[in-house]
mmCIF file of C-alpha atoms in Angstrom:
data_model
loop_
_atom_site.group_PDB
_atom_site.id
_atom_site.type_symbol
_atom_site.label_atom_id
_atom_site.label_comp_id
_atom_site.label_asym_id
_atom_site.label_seq_id
_atom_site.Cartn_x
_atom_site.Cartn_y
_atom_site.Cartn_z
ATOM 1 C CA MET T 1 20.004 -2.450 20.387
ATOM 2 C CA LYS T 2 17.609 -0.091 20.412
ATOM 3 C CA VAL T 3 15.517 1.242 17.509
ATOM 4 C CA LEU T 4 13.431 4.334 16.754
ATOM 5 C CA LEU T 5 10.756 4.231 13.852
ATOM 6 C CA THR T 6 9.186 7.578 12.603
ATOM 7 C CA ALA T 7 6.770 8.393 10.294
ATOM 8 C CA THR T 8 4.269 11.282 9.749
ATOM 9 C CA VAL T 9 1.573 9.617 11.403
ATOM 10 C CA GLN T 10 1.141 6.791 14.008
ATOM 11 C CA SER T 11 -1.284 4.942 11.733
ATOM 12 C CA HIS T 12 1.475 4.398 9.172
ATOM 13 C CA ILE T 13 3.326 2.396 11.604
ATOM 14 C CA CYS T 14 0.446 0.351 12.775
ATOM 15 C CA GLN T 15 -0.316 -0.453 9.121
ATOM 16 C CA PHE T 16 2.747 -1.127 7.708
ATOM 17 C CA HIS T 17 5.474 -1.913 10.276
ATOM 18 C CA LYS T 18 4.101 -4.536 12.518
ATOM 19 C CA PRO T 19 6.396 -7.360 10.720
ATOM 20 C CA LEU T 20 9.454 -5.223 11.123
ATOM 21 C CA VAL T 21 8.795 -4.848 14.842
ATOM 22 C CA GLU T 22 8.274 -8.388 14.982
ATOM 23 C CA VAL T 23 11.632 -9.106 13.475
ATOM 24 C CA LEU T 24 13.443 -6.474 15.818
ATOM 25 C CA HIS T 25 11.921 -8.106 19.169
ATOM 26 C CA LYS T 26 12.984 -11.913 17.755
ATOM 27 C CA HIS T 27 16.625 -10.188 17.955
ATOM 28 C CA GLY T 28 16.232 -8.856 21.447
ATOM 29 C CA CYS T 29 15.861 -4.779 20.270
ATOM 30 C CA LYS T 30 13.507 -2.365 21.988
ATOM 31 C CA VAL T 31 11.513 -0.344 19.568
ATOM 32 C CA HIS T 32 10.453 3.326 20.018
ATOM 33 C CA VAL T 33 8.036 5.183 17.691
ATOM 34 C CA ALA T 34 8.087 9.052 17.109
ATOM 35 C CA ALA T 35 4.933 10.160 14.796
ATOM 36 C CA LYS T 36 1.737 12.355 14.996
ATOM 37 C CA ASP T 37 -1.072 10.450 17.044
ATOM 38 C CA ASN T 38 -3.993 10.169 14.637
ATOM 39 C CA LEU T 39 -5.300 6.967 15.663
ATOM 40 C CA ALA T 40 -8.648 8.107 17.300
ATOM 41 C CA GLU T 41 -9.881 8.385 13.544
ATOM 42 C CA LYS T 42 -8.657 5.003 12.452
ATOM 43 C CA ASN T 43 -11.262 2.924 13.633
ATOM 44 C CA GLY T 44 -9.321 0.958 16.379
ATOM 45 C CA LEU T 45 -5.831 0.755 15.261
ATOM 46 C CA LYS T 46 -3.453 0.601 18.101
ATOM 47 C CA LEU T 47 0.217 0.929 18.695
ATOM 48 C CA ASP T 48 0.380 -1.390 21.437
ATOM 49 C CA PHE T 49 3.123 -3.688 19.975
ATOM 50 C CA VAL T 50 6.233 -1.104 20.750
ATOM 51 C CA GLU T 51 8.068 -0.138 24.047
ATOM 52 C CA GLN T 52 7.465 3.239 23.796
ATOM 53 C CA VAL T 53 5.489 5.841 21.715
ATOM 54 C CA PHE T 54 6.266 9.751 21.419
ATOM 55 C CA ASP T 55 3.426 12.084 20.148
ATOM 56 C CA VAL T 56 5.375 14.405 17.357
ATOM 57 C CA PRO T 57 3.583 16.746 15.336
ATOM 58 C CA PHE T 58 4.614 15.899 11.844
ATOM 59 C CA SER T 59 3.026 17.484 9.013
ATOM 60 C CA ARG T 60 2.608 15.726 5.515
ATOM 61 C CA SER T 61 2.803 19.520 4.262
ATOM 62 C CA PRO T 62 6.439 20.735 3.679
ATOM 63 C CA LYS T 63 5.152 24.441 4.152
ATOM 64 C CA SER T 64 3.538 23.626 7.506
ATOM 65 C CA LEU T 65 5.522 24.862 10.705
ATOM 66 C CA ASP T 66 4.323 21.729 12.451
ATOM 67 C CA ASN T 67 7.629 20.318 10.881
ATOM 68 C CA VAL T 68 9.650 22.809 12.674
ATOM 69 C CA LYS T 69 8.250 21.854 16.074
ATOM 70 C CA ALA T 70 8.476 18.328 15.180
ATOM 71 C CA TYR T 71 12.241 18.900 14.414
ATOM 72 C CA LYS T 72 12.802 20.250 17.561
ATOM 73 C CA GLU T 73 11.016 17.630 19.773
ATOM 74 C CA LEU T 74 12.481 14.979 18.008
ATOM 75 C CA LYS T 75 15.888 16.546 18.195
ATOM 76 C CA LYS T 76 15.329 16.284 22.135
ATOM 77 C CA ILE T 77 14.353 12.784 22.262
ATOM 78 C CA LEU T 78 17.331 11.693 20.252
ATOM 79 C CA GLU T 79 19.546 13.913 22.719
ATOM 80 C CA GLN T 80 17.766 11.797 25.633
ATOM 81 C CA GLU T 81 17.730 8.227 24.330
ATOM 82 C CA ASP T 82 20.555 6.392 22.950
ATOM 83 C CA TYR T 83 19.356 4.583 19.917
ATOM 84 C CA ASP T 84 21.398 2.511 17.539
ATOM 85 C CA ILE T 85 19.192 2.697 14.758
ATOM 86 C CA ILE T 86 16.766 5.266 13.425
ATOM 87 C CA HIS T 87 14.577 3.919 10.656
ATOM 88 C CA CYS T 88 12.154 6.885 9.150
ATOM 89 C CA ASN T 89 9.503 6.841 6.694
ATOM 90 C CA THR T 90 7.105 9.017 4.669
ATOM 91 C CA PRO T 91 8.306 11.987 2.978
ATOM 92 C CA MET T 92 8.253 14.530 5.512
ATOM 93 C CA GLY T 93 9.004 12.202 8.397
ATOM 94 C CA GLY T 94 11.840 11.056 6.575
ATOM 95 C CA ILE T 95 13.162 14.408 5.927
ATOM 96 C CA VAL T 96 12.734 15.745 9.495
ATOM 97 C CA THR T 97 14.104 12.909 11.181
ATOM 98 C CA ARG T 98 17.328 12.686 9.122
ATOM 99 C CA LEU T 99 17.888 16.517 9.519
ATOM 100 C CA ALA T 100 17.429 15.840 13.390
ATOM 101 C CA ALA T 101 19.666 12.737 13.289
ATOM 102 C CA ARG T 102 22.530 14.275 11.351
ATOM 103 C CA LYS T 103 24.963 14.064 14.413
ATOM 104 C CA MET T 104 23.798 11.204 16.064
ATOM 105 C CA ARG T 105 25.882 8.016 16.291
ATOM 106 C CA ALA T 106 23.024 5.871 15.275
ATOM 107 C CA LYS T 107 22.403 4.352 11.755
ATOM 108 C CA VAL T 108 19.766 5.864 9.822
ATOM 109 C CA ILE T 109 17.581 3.817 7.611
ATOM 110 C CA TYR T 110 15.005 5.253 5.315
ATOM 111 C CA THR T 111 12.256 3.272 3.423
ATOM 112 C CA ALA T 112 11.048 5.069 0.444
ATOM 113 C CA HIS T 113 7.648 4.009 -0.239
ATOM 114 C CA GLY T 114 7.267 5.043 -3.722
ATOM 115 C CA PHE T 115 9.360 8.288 -4.909
ATOM 116 C CA HIS T 116 7.535 11.052 -6.580
ATOM 117 C CA PHE T 117 9.806 10.910 -9.453
ATOM 118 C CA TYR T 118 9.373 7.890 -11.727
ATOM 119 C CA GLN T 119 8.608 7.057 -15.586
ATOM 120 C CA GLY T 120 5.727 9.444 -16.605
ATOM 121 C CA ALA T 121 5.624 11.458 -13.626
ATOM 122 C CA PRO T 122 5.358 15.290 -14.046
ATOM 123 C CA LYS T 123 8.737 17.107 -15.010
ATOM 124 C CA LYS T 124 8.168 19.329 -11.833
ATOM 125 C CA ASN T 125 8.282 16.177 -9.691
ATOM 126 C CA TRP T 126 11.662 15.507 -11.068
ATOM 127 C CA LEU T 127 12.546 19.141 -10.651
ATOM 128 C CA VAL T 128 11.830 19.596 -6.781
ATOM 129 C CA PHE T 129 11.646 15.912 -5.302
ATOM 130 C CA TYR T 130 14.624 14.401 -7.319
ATOM 131 C CA PRO T 131 17.424 16.837 -5.976
ATOM 132 C CA ILE T 132 15.745 16.431 -2.579
ATOM 133 C CA GLU T 133 16.180 12.720 -2.281
ATOM 134 C CA ARG T 134 19.620 12.754 -3.863
ATOM 135 C CA LEU T 135 20.675 15.344 -1.270
ATOM 136 C CA PHE T 136 19.511 13.570 1.678
ATOM 137 C CA ALA T 137 20.838 10.185 0.684
ATOM 138 C CA LYS T 138 23.923 11.842 1.698
ATOM 139 C CA ILE T 139 22.839 11.563 5.404
ATOM 140 C CA THR T 140 21.313 8.203 4.757
ATOM 141 C CA ASP T 141 23.284 5.038 5.762
ATOM 142 C CA THR T 142 20.658 2.507 3.932
ATOM 143 C CA LEU T 143 17.926 3.289 1.616
ATOM 144 C CA ILE T 144 15.265 0.688 1.171
ATOM 145 C CA THR T 145 13.074 0.744 -1.877
ATOM 146 C CA ILE T 146 10.013 -1.059 -2.882
ATOM 147 C CA THR T 147 9.748 -1.059 -6.325
ATOM 148 C CA HIS T 148 12.304 -2.289 -8.711
ATOM 149 C CA GLU T 149 12.339 1.027 -10.598
ATOM 150 C CA ASP T 150 13.054 3.128 -7.628
ATOM 151 C CA TYR T 151 15.910 0.457 -6.783
ATOM 152 C CA ASP T 152 17.370 0.839 -10.266
ATOM 153 C CA LEU T 153 17.521 4.726 -10.362
ATOM 154 C CA ALA T 154 18.793 4.854 -6.348
ATOM 155 C CA SER T 155 21.359 2.333 -7.044
ATOM 156 C CA LYS T 156 22.862 4.357 -9.929
ATOM 157 C CA LYS T 157 22.110 7.881 -8.811
ATOM 158 C CA PHE T 158 22.425 8.083 -4.923
ATOM 159 C CA SER T 159 25.501 7.821 -2.714
ATOM 160 C CA CYS T 160 24.270 5.485 0.038
ATOM 161 C CA LYS T 161 23.526 1.697 0.296
ATOM 162 C CA VAL T 162 20.253 0.691 -1.541
ATOM 163 C CA ALA T 163 18.130 -2.205 -0.822
ATOM 164 C CA HIS T 164 15.267 -3.649 -2.284
ATOM 165 C CA MET T 165 12.265 -5.658 -0.679
ATOM 166 C CA HIS T 166 9.018 -6.665 -1.637
ATOM 167 C CA GLY T 167 6.860 -4.170 -0.007
ATOM 168 C CA VAL T 168 6.182 -3.828 3.662
ATOM 169 C CA GLY T 169 4.377 -7.250 3.719
ATOM 170 C CA VAL T 170 0.889 -8.932 3.736
ATOM 171 C CA ASP T 171 -0.572 -11.458 5.995
ATOM 172 C CA GLU T 172 -1.044 -14.653 3.958
ATOM 173 C CA LYS T 173 -2.545 -16.351 6.525
ATOM 174 C CA ARG T 174 -5.243 -13.738 6.737
ATOM 175 C CA TYR T 175 -5.662 -13.123 3.065
ATOM 176 C CA THR T 176 -6.256 -16.785 1.967
ATOM 177 C CA PHE T 177 -7.366 -18.588 -1.170
ATOM 178 C CA VAL T 178 -10.736 -20.228 -0.666
ATOM 179 C CA THR T 179 -12.313 -22.702 -3.295
ATOM 180 C CA GLU T 180 -15.017 -21.825 -5.260
ATOM 181 C CA GLU T 181 -17.545 -24.088 -3.201
ATOM 182 C CA GLU T 182 -16.294 -22.014 -0.020
ATOM 183 C CA LYS T 183 -16.565 -18.918 -1.776
ATOM 184 C CA LYS T 184 -20.454 -19.694 -2.664
ATOM 185 C CA GLN T 185 -21.232 -20.648 0.905
ATOM 186 C CA LEU T 186 -19.636 -17.369 2.224
ATOM 187 C CA LYS T 187 -21.407 -15.476 -0.267
ATOM 188 C CA MET T 188 -24.757 -16.803 0.954
ATOM 189 C CA GLN T 189 -23.470 -15.990 4.734
ATOM 190 C CA TYR T 190 -23.315 -12.453 3.377
ATOM 191 C CA GLY T 191 -26.487 -12.639 1.814
ATOM 192 C CA TYR T 192 -25.729 -12.816 -1.858
ATOM 193 C CA SER T 193 -26.871 -15.665 -4.161
ATOM 194 C CA PRO T 194 -23.829 -18.171 -4.751
ATOM 195 C CA ASP T 195 -23.321 -17.319 -8.196
ATOM 196 C CA GLN T 196 -23.404 -13.564 -8.146
ATOM 197 C CA PRO T 197 -20.550 -11.821 -9.231
ATOM 198 C CA ILE T 198 -18.851 -9.719 -6.722
ATOM 199 C CA LEU T 199 -16.583 -7.134 -7.678
ATOM 200 C CA LEU T 200 -14.463 -5.325 -4.785
ATOM 201 C CA CYS T 201 -12.552 -1.989 -4.954
ATOM 202 C CA VAL T 202 -10.645 -1.037 -1.920
ATOM 203 C CA GLY T 203 -9.116 2.363 -1.016
ATOM 204 C CA GLU T 204 -9.976 5.896 0.637
ATOM 205 C CA LEU T 205 -12.709 7.583 -1.102
ATOM 206 C CA ASN T 206 -10.692 10.177 -2.965
ATOM 207 C CA LYS T 207 -10.013 11.637 -6.275
ATOM 208 C CA ASN T 208 -6.851 9.881 -6.839
ATOM 209 C CA LYS T 209 -8.406 6.517 -6.124
ATOM 210 C CA ASN T 210 -10.882 7.231 -8.909
ATOM 211 C CA GLN T 211 -13.663 5.007 -7.839
ATOM 212 C CA THR T 212 -16.045 6.378 -10.580
ATOM 213 C CA MET T 213 -14.044 4.518 -13.025
ATOM 214 C CA ALA T 214 -15.423 1.150 -11.649
ATOM 215 C CA ILE T 215 -18.792 2.727 -11.142
ATOM 216 C CA PHE T 216 -19.153 3.469 -15.036
ATOM 217 C CA ALA T 217 -17.508 -0.092 -15.978
ATOM 218 C CA MET T 218 -20.543 -1.669 -13.900
ATOM 219 C CA LYS T 219 -22.821 -0.044 -16.544
ATOM 220 C CA GLU T 220 -21.829 -2.391 -18.856
ATOM 221 C CA VAL T 221 -20.938 -5.190 -16.926
ATOM 222 C CA ILE T 222 -24.788 -5.379 -15.768
ATOM 223 C CA LYS T 223 -25.767 -5.695 -19.158
ATOM 224 C CA GLU T 224 -24.796 -9.271 -19.248
ATOM 225 C CA TYR T 225 -24.762 -9.817 -15.554
ATOM 226 C CA LYS T 226 -27.954 -7.928 -14.176
ATOM 227 C CA ASN T 227 -27.293 -9.033 -10.594
ATOM 228 C CA ALA T 228 -23.447 -8.169 -10.494
ATOM 229 C CA GLN T 229 -22.388 -6.152 -7.419
ATOM 230 C CA LEU T 230 -19.573 -3.724 -6.959
ATOM 231 C CA LEU T 231 -18.494 -3.168 -3.430
ATOM 232 C CA LEU T 232 -16.426 0.107 -2.472
ATOM 233 C CA ALA T 233 -14.596 -0.600 0.719
ATOM 234 C CA GLY T 234 -13.326 2.816 2.644
ATOM 235 C CA ASN T 235 -14.418 6.176 3.500
ATOM 236 C CA GLY T 236 -13.097 9.751 2.621
ATOM 237 C CA PRO T 237 -14.006 12.976 1.094
ATOM 238 C CA GLU T 238 -15.429 11.732 -2.229
ATOM 239 C CA GLU T 239 -18.299 9.792 -0.509
ATOM 240 C CA GLU T 240 -21.039 11.986 -1.349
ATOM 241 C CA HIS T 241 -20.020 12.561 -4.867
ATOM 242 C CA LEU T 242 -19.870 8.967 -5.283
ATOM 243 C CA ARG T 243 -23.319 8.257 -4.059
ATOM 244 C CA GLN T 244 -24.733 10.811 -6.286
ATOM 245 C CA VAL T 245 -22.843 9.486 -9.237
ATOM 246 C CA ILE T 246 -24.164 6.020 -8.310
ATOM 247 C CA ARG T 247 -27.869 7.404 -8.296
ATOM 248 C CA GLN T 248 -27.308 9.353 -11.406
ATOM 249 C CA GLN T 249 -26.402 5.807 -13.468
ATOM 250 C CA GLY T 250 -29.035 4.072 -11.636
ATOM 251 C CA LEU T 251 -26.726 1.629 -9.998
ATOM 252 C CA GLU T 252 -28.175 1.772 -6.404
ATOM 253 C CA ASN T 253 -28.891 -1.899 -6.560
ATOM 254 C CA ASN T 254 -25.213 -2.885 -8.055
ATOM 255 C CA VAL T 255 -23.097 -0.433 -6.165
ATOM 256 C CA LYS T 256 -22.523 -0.763 -2.377
ATOM 257 C CA LEU T 257 -20.271 1.687 -0.217
ATOM 258 C CA LEU T 258 -19.038 -0.467 2.711
ATOM 259 C CA GLY T 259 -17.429 2.107 4.506
ATOM 260 C CA TYR T 260 -13.981 1.783 6.498
ATOM 261 C CA VAL T 261 -14.069 -2.147 7.209
ATOM 262 C CA THR T 262 -11.457 -3.907 9.622
ATOM 263 C CA ASN T 263 -12.421 -7.606 8.248
ATOM 264 C CA LEU T 264 -11.310 -6.672 4.670
ATOM 265 C CA GLN T 265 -10.152 -10.311 4.309
ATOM 266 C CA ASP T 266 -13.774 -11.548 4.599
ATOM 267 C CA TYR T 267 -14.742 -9.492 1.816
ATOM 268 C CA GLN T 268 -11.657 -10.731 -0.124
ATOM 269 C CA HIS T 269 -13.093 -14.031 0.038
ATOM 270 C CA ILE T 270 -16.340 -13.466 -1.452
ATOM 271 C CA THR T 271 -14.928 -11.546 -4.460
ATOM 272 C CA ASP T 272 -14.618 -12.908 -7.929
ATOM 273 C CA ILE T 273 -12.709 -9.924 -9.372
ATOM 274 C CA SER T 274 -10.933 -6.952 -7.697
ATOM 275 C CA LEU T 275 -10.706 -3.592 -9.200
ATOM 276 C CA SER T 276 -8.361 -0.651 -8.769
ATOM 277 C CA CYS T 277 -8.742 2.733 -10.424
ATOM 278 C CA SER T 278 -6.021 4.963 -8.623
ATOM 279 C CA LYS T 279 -4.279 7.545 -10.905
ATOM 280 C CA ARG T 280 -0.873 7.025 -8.825
ATOM 281 C CA GLU T 281 0.200 4.481 -6.606
ATOM 282 C CA GLY T 282 3.451 3.490 -4.535
ATOM 283 C CA LEU T 283 2.917 -0.124 -3.946
ATOM 284 C CA PRO T 284 -0.767 -1.123 -3.292
ATOM 285 C CA LEU T 285 -1.312 -3.551 -0.502
ATOM 286 C CA ASN T 286 -4.716 -3.993 -1.719
ATOM 287 C CA ILE T 287 -3.574 -5.869 -5.034
ATOM 288 C CA VAL T 288 -1.388 -7.990 -3.188
ATOM 289 C CA GLU T 289 -4.174 -8.844 -0.817
ATOM 290 C CA ALA T 290 -6.636 -9.548 -3.935
ATOM 291 C CA MET T 291 -3.763 -11.724 -5.294
ATOM 292 C CA LEU T 292 -3.056 -13.970 -2.498
ATOM 293 C CA SER T 293 -7.046 -14.269 -1.945
ATOM 294 C CA GLY T 294 -7.514 -15.862 -5.453
ATOM 295 C CA SER T 295 -8.909 -12.730 -6.743
ATOM 296 C CA PRO T 296 -8.074 -11.860 -10.307
ATOM 297 C CA VAL T 297 -7.419 -7.893 -10.519
ATOM 298 C CA VAL T 298 -8.085 -5.648 -13.428
ATOM 299 C CA ALA T 299 -6.287 -1.847 -12.540
ATOM 300 C CA SER T 300 -5.541 1.081 -14.167
ATOM 301 C CA ILE T 301 -2.102 1.634 -15.404
ATOM 302 C CA ASN T 302 0.433 3.559 -12.852
ATOM 303 C CA ARG T 303 3.565 2.837 -11.554
ATOM 304 C CA GLY T 304 2.547 0.886 -8.514
ATOM 305 C CA HIS T 305 0.195 -1.289 -10.650
ATOM 306 C CA ARG T 306 2.855 -1.966 -13.270
ATOM 307 C CA GLU T 307 5.001 -3.422 -10.579
ATOM 308 C CA LEU T 308 2.682 -6.116 -9.487
ATOM 309 C CA ILE T 309 0.608 -6.577 -12.772
ATOM 310 C CA HIS T 310 1.623 -8.000 -15.775
ATOM 311 C CA THR T 311 -1.131 -7.962 -18.363
ATOM 312 C CA ARG T 312 -2.475 -11.485 -19.377
ATOM 313 C CA GLU T 313 -0.171 -13.153 -17.302
ATOM 314 C CA ASN T 314 -1.609 -12.388 -13.382
ATOM 315 C CA GLY T 315 -4.074 -9.724 -14.295
ATOM 316 C CA PHE T 316 -5.047 -6.765 -16.603
ATOM 317 C CA LEU T 317 -4.123 -3.387 -17.049
ATOM 318 C CA VAL T 318 -6.405 -0.351 -18.656
ATOM 319 C CA GLU T 319 -5.534 2.929 -19.045
ATOM 320 C CA VAL T 320 -6.832 5.552 -16.454
ATOM 321 C CA ASN T 321 -10.458 6.208 -16.780
ATOM 322 C CA ASP T 322 -11.037 3.841 -19.590
ATOM 323 C CA SER T 323 -14.146 2.425 -17.923
ATOM 324 C CA HIS T 324 -15.047 0.644 -21.133
ATOM 325 C CA GLY T 325 -11.877 -1.384 -21.149
ATOM 326 C CA MET T 326 -12.064 -2.081 -17.310
ATOM 327 C CA ALA T 327 -15.696 -3.602 -18.304
ATOM 328 C CA LYS T 328 -14.456 -5.662 -21.274
ATOM 329 C CA ARG T 329 -11.616 -7.291 -19.038
ATOM 330 C CA ILE T 330 -14.144 -8.195 -16.148
ATOM 331 C CA LEU T 331 -16.429 -9.610 -18.719
ATOM 332 C CA SER T 332 -13.748 -11.849 -20.319
ATOM 333 C CA LEU T 333 -12.490 -13.011 -16.779
ATOM 334 C CA LEU T 334 -16.220 -13.670 -15.998
ATOM 335 C CA ASN T 335 -17.016 -15.675 -19.312
ATOM 336 C CA ASN T 336 -13.833 -17.329 -19.661
ATOM 337 C CA PRO T 337 -13.302 -20.110 -16.738
ATOM 338 C CA ASP T 338 -9.959 -21.102 -18.297
ATOM 339 C CA LEU T 339 -8.519 -17.615 -18.592
ATOM 340 C CA TYR T 340 -9.998 -16.933 -14.983
ATOM 341 C CA ASP T 341 -8.133 -19.883 -13.527
ATOM 342 C CA ARG T 342 -4.839 -19.226 -14.977
ATOM 343 C CA ILE T 343 -4.657 -15.608 -14.029
ATOM 344 C CA GLN T 344 -5.918 -16.557 -10.478
ATOM 345 C CA GLU T 345 -3.165 -18.949 -10.072
ATOM 346 C CA ASN T 346 -0.361 -16.941 -11.507
ATOM 347 C CA ALA T 347 -1.354 -14.199 -9.383
ATOM 348 C CA ARG T 348 -1.240 -16.263 -6.231
ATOM 349 C CA VAL T 349 2.504 -17.609 -6.959
ATOM 350 C CA TYR T 350 3.664 -14.094 -7.808
ATOM 351 C CA ALA T 351 2.004 -12.533 -4.621
ATOM 352 C CA LYS T 352 3.962 -14.931 -2.034
ATOM 353 C CA ALA T 353 7.076 -12.891 -2.592
ATOM 354 C CA TYR T 354 5.137 -9.752 -0.909
ATOM 355 C CA GLY T 355 3.835 -11.882 2.112
ATOM 356 C CA PHE T 356 5.171 -11.558 5.642
ATOM 357 C CA LYS T 357 7.131 -14.625 5.622
ATOM 358 C CA ASN T 358 9.431 -13.329 2.726
ATOM 359 C CA VAL T 359 9.442 -9.797 3.744
ATOM 360 C CA LYS T 360 10.651 -10.704 7.060
ATOM 361 C CA LYS T 361 13.423 -12.468 5.802
ATOM 362 C CA GLU T 362 14.524 -9.293 3.567
ATOM 363 C CA LEU T 363 14.320 -7.099 6.711
ATOM 364 C CA GLU T 364 16.723 -9.512 8.717
ATOM 365 C CA GLU T 365 19.090 -9.499 5.812
ATOM 366 C CA ILE T 366 18.847 -5.552 5.796
ATOM 367 C CA TYR T 367 19.195 -5.116 9.551
ATOM 368 C CA PHE T 368 21.310 -8.125 10.414
ATOM 369 C CA GLY T 369 23.038 -9.645 7.357
ATOM 370 C CA SER T 370 25.798 -8.294 5.422
ATOM 371 C CA ASN T 371 24.637 -7.672 1.946
ATOM 372 C CA THR T 372 22.345 -4.870 2.065
ATOM 373 C CA ASN T 373 22.693 -3.961 -1.608
ATOM 374 C CA LYS T 374 20.882 -7.112 -2.766
ATOM 375 C CA LYS T 375 17.998 -7.244 -5.099
#
């Protein structure tokens, strides 16, 4: 069997679909990829685990003429190759691919990594994106959803098979729990004191990820823990603005920008509490990574965080931009060991369903099992 994976950019396949490729190879499938080559800007990501790669000029913008070029190039590839399954991802990658595959014999699978329409989304999102996804469901054999909200809506409203799976998988062998004593040893190796509170916020430095919320929360945290350290992992267009905010708040000694890191698991292992301040999320892997690593999470309320975090059970949710509420939850965890331990254990248990082991089982069921409409 031969499978084509498509997405807007090749880094998407590298970051999110290696478990799928491993499942397909296990069953003797050949795997090709068609996506725009953006790997030079992604610090060492390599698409070296598939049989063939096509550089196709998809664009994230629906207004870009590059998508017309992508459609034509993809059409030629589909006519030349004899694929059994075409599995598309990302909004524009999914639209262009399904249009190009309309008259092909291949089965078409689309993974929705988070619909733009959801509870609390702007009305225009429902007016624009909902009709498009409902229409394209008619030329989709199986739609994979990664949140329960998307699954429930698609199952009721869309005319195709709908499957639910727990995201795209997190490497539970990489993001492992370390004991408190091991954490103290690792902190010293990184130049921190063993009892120094370390907070970690992971994500591209952009307006949506909203790292200023965490920075402002630190103003209150350091009133009780003067040596507390917030680590911001990621790069992006807001880097200089964030540096300016850090200077203005006098937090140069308490907030550090790490840049883009490839050894994120090492930082998770020295982290006491993970933070996420996003205004919007699909299903954030950094939250699962934190949970598996034993780092309690305090996060802003959005649909992706709601999917993973249940307040007072396995983490805490606060309103977007409520830096005071975030600081309050951070301090409650630092000051209450029993609460910390309970949240930590509940989070680890909950996150196991999102690990590679379980997600691979779900992918095998979707591809090779009989009941694809199973939640």
